Tab-separated table of C-alpha atoms in Angstrom:
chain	number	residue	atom	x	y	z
O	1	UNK	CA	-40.451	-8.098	10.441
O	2	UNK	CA	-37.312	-6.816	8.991
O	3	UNK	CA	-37.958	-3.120	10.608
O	4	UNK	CA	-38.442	-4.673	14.036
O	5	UNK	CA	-35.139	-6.683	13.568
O	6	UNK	CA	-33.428	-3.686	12.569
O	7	UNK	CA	-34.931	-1.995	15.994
O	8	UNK	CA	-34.676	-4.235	18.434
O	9	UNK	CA	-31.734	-7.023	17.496
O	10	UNK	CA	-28.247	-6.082	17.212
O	11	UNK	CA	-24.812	-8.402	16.397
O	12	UNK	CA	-25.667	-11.709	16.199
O	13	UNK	CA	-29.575	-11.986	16.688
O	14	UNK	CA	-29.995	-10.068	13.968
O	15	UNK	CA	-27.501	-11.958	11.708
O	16	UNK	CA	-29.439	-14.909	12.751
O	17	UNK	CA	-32.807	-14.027	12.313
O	18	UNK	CA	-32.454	-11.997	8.523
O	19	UNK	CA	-31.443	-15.088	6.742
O	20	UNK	CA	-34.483	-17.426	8.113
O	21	UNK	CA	-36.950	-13.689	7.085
O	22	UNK	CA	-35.509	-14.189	3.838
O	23	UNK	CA	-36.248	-17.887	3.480
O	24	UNK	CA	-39.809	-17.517	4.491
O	25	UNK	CA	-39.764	-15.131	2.258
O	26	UNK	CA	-38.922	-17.368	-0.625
O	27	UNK	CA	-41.011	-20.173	0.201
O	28	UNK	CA	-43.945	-17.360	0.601
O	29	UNK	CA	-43.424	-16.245	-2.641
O	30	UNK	CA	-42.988	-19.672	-4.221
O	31	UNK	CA	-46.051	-21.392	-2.705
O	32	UNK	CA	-47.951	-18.316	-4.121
O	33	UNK	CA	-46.591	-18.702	-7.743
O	34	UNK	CA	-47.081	-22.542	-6.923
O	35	UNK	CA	-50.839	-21.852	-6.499
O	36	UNK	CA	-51.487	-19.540	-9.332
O	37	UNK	CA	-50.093	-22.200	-11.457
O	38	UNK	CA	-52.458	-24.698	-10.262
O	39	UNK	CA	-55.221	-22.629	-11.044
O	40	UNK	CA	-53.728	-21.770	-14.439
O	41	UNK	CA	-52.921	-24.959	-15.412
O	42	UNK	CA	-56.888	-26.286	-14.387
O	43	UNK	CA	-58.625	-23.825	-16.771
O	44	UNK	CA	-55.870	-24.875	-19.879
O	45	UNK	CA	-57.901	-25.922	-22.615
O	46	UNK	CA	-58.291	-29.558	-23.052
O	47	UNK	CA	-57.785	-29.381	-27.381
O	48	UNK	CA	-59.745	-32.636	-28.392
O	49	UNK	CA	-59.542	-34.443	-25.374
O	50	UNK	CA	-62.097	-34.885	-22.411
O	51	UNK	CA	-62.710	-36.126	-18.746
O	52	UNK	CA	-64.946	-38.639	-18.418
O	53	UNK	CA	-65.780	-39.589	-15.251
O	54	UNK	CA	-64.678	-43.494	-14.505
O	55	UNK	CA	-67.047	-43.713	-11.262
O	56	UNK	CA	-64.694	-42.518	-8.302
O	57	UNK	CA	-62.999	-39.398	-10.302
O	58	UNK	CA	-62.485	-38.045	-13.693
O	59	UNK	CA	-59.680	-38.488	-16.341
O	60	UNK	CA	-58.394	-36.608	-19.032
O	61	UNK	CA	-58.183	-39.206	-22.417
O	62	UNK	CA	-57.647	-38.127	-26.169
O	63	UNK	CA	-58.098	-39.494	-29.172
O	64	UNK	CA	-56.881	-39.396	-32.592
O	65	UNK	CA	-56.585	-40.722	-35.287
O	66	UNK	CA	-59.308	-43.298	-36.679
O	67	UNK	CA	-59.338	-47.277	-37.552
O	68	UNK	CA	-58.486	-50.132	-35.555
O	69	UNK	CA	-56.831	-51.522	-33.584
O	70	UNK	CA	-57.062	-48.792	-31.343
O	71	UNK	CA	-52.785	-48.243	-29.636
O	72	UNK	CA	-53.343	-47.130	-26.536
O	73	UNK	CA	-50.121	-45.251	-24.906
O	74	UNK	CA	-49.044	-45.236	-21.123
O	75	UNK	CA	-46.657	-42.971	-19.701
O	76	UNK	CA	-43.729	-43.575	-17.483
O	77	UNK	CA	-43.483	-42.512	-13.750
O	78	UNK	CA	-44.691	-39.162	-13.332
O	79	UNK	CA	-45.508	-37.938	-16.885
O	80	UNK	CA	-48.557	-36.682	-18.552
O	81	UNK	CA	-49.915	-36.973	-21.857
O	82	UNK	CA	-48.317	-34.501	-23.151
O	83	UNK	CA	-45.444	-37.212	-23.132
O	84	UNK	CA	-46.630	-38.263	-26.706
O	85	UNK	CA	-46.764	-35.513	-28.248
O	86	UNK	CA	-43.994	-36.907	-31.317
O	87	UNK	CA	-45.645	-40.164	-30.988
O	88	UNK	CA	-49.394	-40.268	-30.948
O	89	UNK	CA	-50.016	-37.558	-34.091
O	90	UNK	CA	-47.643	-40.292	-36.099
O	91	UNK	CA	-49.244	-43.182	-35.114
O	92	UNK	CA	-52.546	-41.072	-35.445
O	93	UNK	CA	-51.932	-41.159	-39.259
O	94	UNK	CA	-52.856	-44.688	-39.301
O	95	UNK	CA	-55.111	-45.822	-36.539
O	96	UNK	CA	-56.915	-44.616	-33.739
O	97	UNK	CA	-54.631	-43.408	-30.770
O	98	UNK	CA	-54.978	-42.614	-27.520
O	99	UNK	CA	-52.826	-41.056	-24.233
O	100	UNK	CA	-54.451	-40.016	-21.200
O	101	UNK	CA	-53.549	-38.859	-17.645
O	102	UNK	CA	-53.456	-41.428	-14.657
O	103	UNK	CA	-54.897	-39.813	-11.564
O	104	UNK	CA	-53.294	-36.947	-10.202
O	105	UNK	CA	-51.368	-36.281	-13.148
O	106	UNK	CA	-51.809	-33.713	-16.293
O	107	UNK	CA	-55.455	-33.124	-16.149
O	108	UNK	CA	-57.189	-35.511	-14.579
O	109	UNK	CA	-58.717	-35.302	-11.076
O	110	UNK	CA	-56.661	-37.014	-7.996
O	111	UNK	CA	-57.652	-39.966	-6.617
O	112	UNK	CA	-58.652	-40.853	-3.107
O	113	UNK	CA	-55.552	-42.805	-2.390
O	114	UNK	CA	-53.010	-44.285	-3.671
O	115	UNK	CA	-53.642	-46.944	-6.336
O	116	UNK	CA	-51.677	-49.997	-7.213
O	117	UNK	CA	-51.656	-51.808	-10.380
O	118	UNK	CA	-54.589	-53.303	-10.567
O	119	UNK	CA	-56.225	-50.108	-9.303
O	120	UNK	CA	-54.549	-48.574	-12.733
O	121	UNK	CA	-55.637	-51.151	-14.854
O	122	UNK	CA	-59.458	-50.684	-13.281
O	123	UNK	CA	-58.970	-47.087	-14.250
O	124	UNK	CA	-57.998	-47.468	-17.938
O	125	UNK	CA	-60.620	-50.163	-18.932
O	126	UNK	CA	-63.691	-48.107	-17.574
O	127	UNK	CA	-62.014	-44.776	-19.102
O	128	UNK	CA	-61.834	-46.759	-22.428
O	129	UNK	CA	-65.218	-48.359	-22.261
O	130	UNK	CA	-67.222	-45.509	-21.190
O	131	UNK	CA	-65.254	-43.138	-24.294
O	132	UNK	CA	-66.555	-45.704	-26.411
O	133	UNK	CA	-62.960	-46.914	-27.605
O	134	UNK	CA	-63.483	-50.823	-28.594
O	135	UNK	CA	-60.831	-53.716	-28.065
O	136	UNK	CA	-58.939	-55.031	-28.173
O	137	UNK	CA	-56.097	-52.510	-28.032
O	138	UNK	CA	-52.405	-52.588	-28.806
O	139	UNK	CA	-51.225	-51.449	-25.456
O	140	UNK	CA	-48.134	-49.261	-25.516
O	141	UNK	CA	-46.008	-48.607	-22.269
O	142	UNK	CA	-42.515	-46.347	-21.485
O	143	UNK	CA	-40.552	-47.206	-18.619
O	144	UNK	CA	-42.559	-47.631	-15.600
O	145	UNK	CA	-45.512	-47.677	-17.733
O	146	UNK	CA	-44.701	-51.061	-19.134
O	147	UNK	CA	-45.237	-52.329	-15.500
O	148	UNK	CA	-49.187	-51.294	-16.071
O	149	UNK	CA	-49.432	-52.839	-19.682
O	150	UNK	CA	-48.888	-56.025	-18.193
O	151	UNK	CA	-51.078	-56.022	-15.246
O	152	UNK	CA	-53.736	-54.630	-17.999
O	153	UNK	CA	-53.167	-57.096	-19.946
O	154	UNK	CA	-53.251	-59.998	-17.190
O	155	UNK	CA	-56.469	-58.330	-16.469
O	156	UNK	CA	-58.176	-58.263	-19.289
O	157	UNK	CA	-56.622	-60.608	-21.716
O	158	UNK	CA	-59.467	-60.390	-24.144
O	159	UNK	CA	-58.819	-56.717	-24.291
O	160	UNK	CA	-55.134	-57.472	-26.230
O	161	UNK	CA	-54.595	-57.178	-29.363
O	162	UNK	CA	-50.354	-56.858	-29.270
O	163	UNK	CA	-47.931	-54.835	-26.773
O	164	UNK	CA	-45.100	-52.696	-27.705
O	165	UNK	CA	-42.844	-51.626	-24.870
O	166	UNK	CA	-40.430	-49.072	-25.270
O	167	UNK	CA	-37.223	-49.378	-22.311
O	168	UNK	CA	-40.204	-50.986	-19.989
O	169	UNK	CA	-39.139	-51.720	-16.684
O	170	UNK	CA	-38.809	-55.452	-16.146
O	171	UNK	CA	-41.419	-56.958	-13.767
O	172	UNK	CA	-38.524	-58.660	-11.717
O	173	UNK	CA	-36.347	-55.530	-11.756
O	174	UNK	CA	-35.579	-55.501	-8.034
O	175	UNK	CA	-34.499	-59.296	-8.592
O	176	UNK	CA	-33.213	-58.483	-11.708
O	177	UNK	CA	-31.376	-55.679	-11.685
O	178	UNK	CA	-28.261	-55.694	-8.975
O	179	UNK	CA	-28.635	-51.412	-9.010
O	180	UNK	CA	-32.050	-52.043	-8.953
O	181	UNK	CA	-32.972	-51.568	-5.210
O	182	UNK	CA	-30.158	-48.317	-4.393
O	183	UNK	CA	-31.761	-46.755	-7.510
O	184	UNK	CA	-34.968	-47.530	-6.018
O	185	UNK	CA	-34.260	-45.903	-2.377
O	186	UNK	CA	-32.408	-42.924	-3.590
O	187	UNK	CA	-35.320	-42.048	-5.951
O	188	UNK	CA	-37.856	-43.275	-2.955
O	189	UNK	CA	-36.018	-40.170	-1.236
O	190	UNK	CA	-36.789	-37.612	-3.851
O	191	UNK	CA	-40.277	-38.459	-4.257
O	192	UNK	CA	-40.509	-38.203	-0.839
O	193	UNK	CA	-39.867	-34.662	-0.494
O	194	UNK	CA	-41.618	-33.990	-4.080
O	195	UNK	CA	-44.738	-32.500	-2.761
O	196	UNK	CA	-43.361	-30.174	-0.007
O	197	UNK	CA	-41.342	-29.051	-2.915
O	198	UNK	CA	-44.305	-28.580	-5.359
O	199	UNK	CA	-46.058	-26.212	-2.326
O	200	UNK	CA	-43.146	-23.754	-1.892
O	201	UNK	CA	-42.583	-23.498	-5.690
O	202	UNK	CA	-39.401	-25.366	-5.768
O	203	UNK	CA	-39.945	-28.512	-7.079
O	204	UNK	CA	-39.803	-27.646	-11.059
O	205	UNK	CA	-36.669	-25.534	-10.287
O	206	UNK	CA	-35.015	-28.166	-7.958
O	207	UNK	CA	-35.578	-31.587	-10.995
O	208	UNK	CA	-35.892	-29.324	-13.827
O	209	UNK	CA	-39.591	-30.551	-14.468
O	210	UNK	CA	-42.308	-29.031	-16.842
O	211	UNK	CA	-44.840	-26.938	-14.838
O	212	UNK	CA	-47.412	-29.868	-15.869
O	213	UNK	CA	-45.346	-31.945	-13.353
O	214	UNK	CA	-44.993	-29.918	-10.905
O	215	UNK	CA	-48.231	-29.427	-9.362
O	216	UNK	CA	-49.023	-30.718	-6.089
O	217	UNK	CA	-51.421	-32.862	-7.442
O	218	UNK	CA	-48.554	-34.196	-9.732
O	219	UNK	CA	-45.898	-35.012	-7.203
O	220	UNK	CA	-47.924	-36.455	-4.714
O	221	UNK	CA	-49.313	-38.812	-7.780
O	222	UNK	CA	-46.096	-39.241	-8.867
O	223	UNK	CA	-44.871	-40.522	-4.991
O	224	UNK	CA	-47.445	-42.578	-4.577
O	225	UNK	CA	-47.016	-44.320	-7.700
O	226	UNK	CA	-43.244	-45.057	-6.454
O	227	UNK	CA	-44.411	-46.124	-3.046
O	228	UNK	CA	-47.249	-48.791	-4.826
O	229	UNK	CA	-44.537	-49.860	-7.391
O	230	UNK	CA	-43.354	-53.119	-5.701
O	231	UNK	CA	-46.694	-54.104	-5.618
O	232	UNK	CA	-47.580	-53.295	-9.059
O	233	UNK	CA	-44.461	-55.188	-9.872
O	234	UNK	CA	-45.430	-58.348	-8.173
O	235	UNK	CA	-48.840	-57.891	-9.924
O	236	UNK	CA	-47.452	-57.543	-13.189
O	237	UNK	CA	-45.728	-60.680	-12.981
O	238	UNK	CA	-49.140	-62.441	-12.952
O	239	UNK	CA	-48.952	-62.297	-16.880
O	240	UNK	CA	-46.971	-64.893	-18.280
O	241	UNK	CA	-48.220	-65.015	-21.961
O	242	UNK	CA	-49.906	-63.366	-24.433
O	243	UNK	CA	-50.064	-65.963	-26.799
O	244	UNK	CA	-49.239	-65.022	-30.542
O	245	UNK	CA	-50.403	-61.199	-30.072
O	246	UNK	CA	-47.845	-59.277	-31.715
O	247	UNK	CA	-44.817	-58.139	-28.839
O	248	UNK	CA	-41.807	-55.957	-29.926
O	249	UNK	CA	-39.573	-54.753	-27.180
O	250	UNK	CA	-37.837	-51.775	-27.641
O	251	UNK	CA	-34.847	-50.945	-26.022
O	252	UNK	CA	-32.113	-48.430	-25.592
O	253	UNK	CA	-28.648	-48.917	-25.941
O	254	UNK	CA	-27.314	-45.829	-24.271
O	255	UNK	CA	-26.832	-45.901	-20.761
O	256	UNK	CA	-28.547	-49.332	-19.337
O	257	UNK	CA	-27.991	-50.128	-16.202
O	258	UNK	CA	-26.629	-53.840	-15.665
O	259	UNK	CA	-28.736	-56.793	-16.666
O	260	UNK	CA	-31.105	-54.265	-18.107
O	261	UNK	CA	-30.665	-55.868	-21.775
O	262	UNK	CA	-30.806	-59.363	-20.914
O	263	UNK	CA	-34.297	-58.247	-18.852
O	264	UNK	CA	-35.392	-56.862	-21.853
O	265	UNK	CA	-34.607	-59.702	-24.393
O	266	UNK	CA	-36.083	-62.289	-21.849
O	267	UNK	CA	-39.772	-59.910	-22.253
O	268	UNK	CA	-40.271	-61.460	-25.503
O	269	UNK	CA	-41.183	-64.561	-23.621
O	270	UNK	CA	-44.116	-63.390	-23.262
O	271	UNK	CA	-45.391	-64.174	-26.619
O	272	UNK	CA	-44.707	-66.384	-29.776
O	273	UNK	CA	-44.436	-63.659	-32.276
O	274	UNK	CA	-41.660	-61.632	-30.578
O	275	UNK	CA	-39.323	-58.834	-31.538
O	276	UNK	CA	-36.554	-57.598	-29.457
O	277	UNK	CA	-35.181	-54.387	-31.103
O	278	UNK	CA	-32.014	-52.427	-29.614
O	279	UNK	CA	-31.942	-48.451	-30.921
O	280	UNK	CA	-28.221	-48.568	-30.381
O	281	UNK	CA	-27.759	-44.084	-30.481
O	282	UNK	CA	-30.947	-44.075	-28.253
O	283	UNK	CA	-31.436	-42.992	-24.365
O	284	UNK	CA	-34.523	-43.883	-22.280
O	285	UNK	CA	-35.906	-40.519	-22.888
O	286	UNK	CA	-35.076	-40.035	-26.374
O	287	UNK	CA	-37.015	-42.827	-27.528
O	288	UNK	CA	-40.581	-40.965	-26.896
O	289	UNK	CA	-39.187	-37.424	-27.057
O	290	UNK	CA	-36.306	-37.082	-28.928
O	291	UNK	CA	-35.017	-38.299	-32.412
O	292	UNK	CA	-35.557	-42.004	-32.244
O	293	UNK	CA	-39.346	-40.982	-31.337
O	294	UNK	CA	-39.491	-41.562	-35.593
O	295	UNK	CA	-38.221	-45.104	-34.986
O	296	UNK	CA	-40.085	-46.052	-31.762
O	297	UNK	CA	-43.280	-44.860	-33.700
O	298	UNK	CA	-42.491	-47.328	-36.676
O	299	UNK	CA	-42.602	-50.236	-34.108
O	300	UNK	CA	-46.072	-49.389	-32.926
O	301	UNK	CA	-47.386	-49.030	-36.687
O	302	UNK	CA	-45.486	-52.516	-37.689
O	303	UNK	CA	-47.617	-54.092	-34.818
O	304	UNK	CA	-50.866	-52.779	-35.964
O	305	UNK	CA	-49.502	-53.889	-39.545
O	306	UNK	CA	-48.980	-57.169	-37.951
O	307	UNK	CA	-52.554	-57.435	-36.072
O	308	UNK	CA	-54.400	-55.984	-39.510
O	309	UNK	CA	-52.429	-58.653	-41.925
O	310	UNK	CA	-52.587	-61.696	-39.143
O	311	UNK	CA	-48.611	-62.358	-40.250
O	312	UNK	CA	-45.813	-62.202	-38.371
O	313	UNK	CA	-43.719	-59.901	-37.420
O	314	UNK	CA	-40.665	-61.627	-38.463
């Protein structure tokens, strides 16, 4: 291409058509690194982990750990299960642990189409069930995650043993939350785009994502997910107690966007033995993968401590 521009175009034409060669080029290049990577990632080991099949497609769970209650950990928007990888081995110590991969992310198969809350929750309790992991659970969720523990939970309430939420997003967040909704949009934008991205190679380089996040697979998960979150909003809202189960909210104190403290401390509604505990140094992300990971895994542990002694946690 570039020897018949040199040939035949002259002055402008040629100025013209060079730059969109070289583009095509790129995007050739990255959809073919893009590719390999998909393949690479699909043959990576799977340690002590395994995909079971849940009836309609397979996904990856892993278990440590041993003793009960089984904590059972679910990851914000777009992550894997590699997420936990400060949390679960502490928690491990202890009790039985588990992280796994919604559909489409890390290494579990995609699923047909896009799944709401409910469709999540479905997901998780056959995936438990048929690994043989046995409830009730202390159900663990990060960010957008938290929005799954509690339709989960309003579910399968006999399936609860306590909840610990770390910076959970607020079932009434778009209410809420006055930034709420432009957050919302602008990221509705990004995840938009995601999986062109992911196909020309781009998408890791563009967020500054791990490669496990940005597979096609991933972002189109991943935008999907956003798309069904007002519903899985409105369904998490169908859980209004869990009795005296064991709650402590977790919450950052770095950077909250307004109201987002108040929407945490009003969580511990949910249930009569209640903690609302404010990491003051901590950032949403730090929390699970940074420093205060040591502190965030103390809360699980003090619910299981709480659940295993039938006291409460204050």
């Amino acid at each position: 291409m570039l020897a018949q521009v040199h040939a035949h175009l002259a002055g402008r034409g040629r100025w013209f058509v060079v730059p969109v060669i070289a583009t095509l080029l790129v995007f050739a290049v990255g959809g073919g690194l893009a590719t390999v990577s998909a393949v690479s990632s699909s043959g990576i080991a799977a340690g002590s982990g395994r995909l079971v099949d849940v009836g309609w497609h397979r996904l990856y769970i892993e278990c440590t750990g041993s003793g009960g209650p089984a904590v059972v950990l679910q990851s914000g928007l777009g992550e894997s299960s590699s997420y936990w990888s400060l949390m679960a081995p502490a928690v491990a110590a202890s009790t039985m642990v588990c992280v796994y991969d919604r559909a489409g992310h890390g290494r579990s198969d995609e699923a047909a189409g896009p799944q709401d809350g409910i469709d999540l929750a479905t997901d998780l309790h056959a995936l438990l069930e048929r690994r043989g992991v046995a409830g009730p659970y202390v159900l663990v969720g990060h960010s957008s995650g938290g929005r799954y523990v509690r339709v989960f939970a309003a579910r399968y309430p006999d399936q609860v043993a306590g909840m610990v939420s770390f910076d959970a997003q607020p079932a009434d967040a778009f209410e809420a939350l006055p930034d709420y909704p432009t957050f919302y949009r602008g990221l509705h934008v990004v995840y938009s785009l995601s999986p062109t991205l992911a196909r020309v190679g781009l998408l890791g380089p563009v967020l500054g994502l791990p490669a496990d996040q940005s597979t096609v697979a991933a972002a189109r998960g991943a935008r999907d997910e956003l798309n069904a979150l007002p519903t899985a909003l409105r369904q998490a809202q169908a859980l209004t107690s869990i009795g005296s189960h064991p709650l402590i909210v977790v919450t950052a104190g770095t950077g909250p966007q307004a109201g987002w403290l108040s929407a945490q401390d009003r969580m511990t509604d949910l249930s009569t033995n209640a903690e609302h505990r404010v990491v003051a140094a901590a950032t949403h992300v730090s929390l699970i993968t940074g420093a205060d990971a040591a502190t965030s895994s103390q809360a699980v542990l003090d619910a299981v401590a709480s659940i295993r002694a039938r006291t409460a946690l204050r």
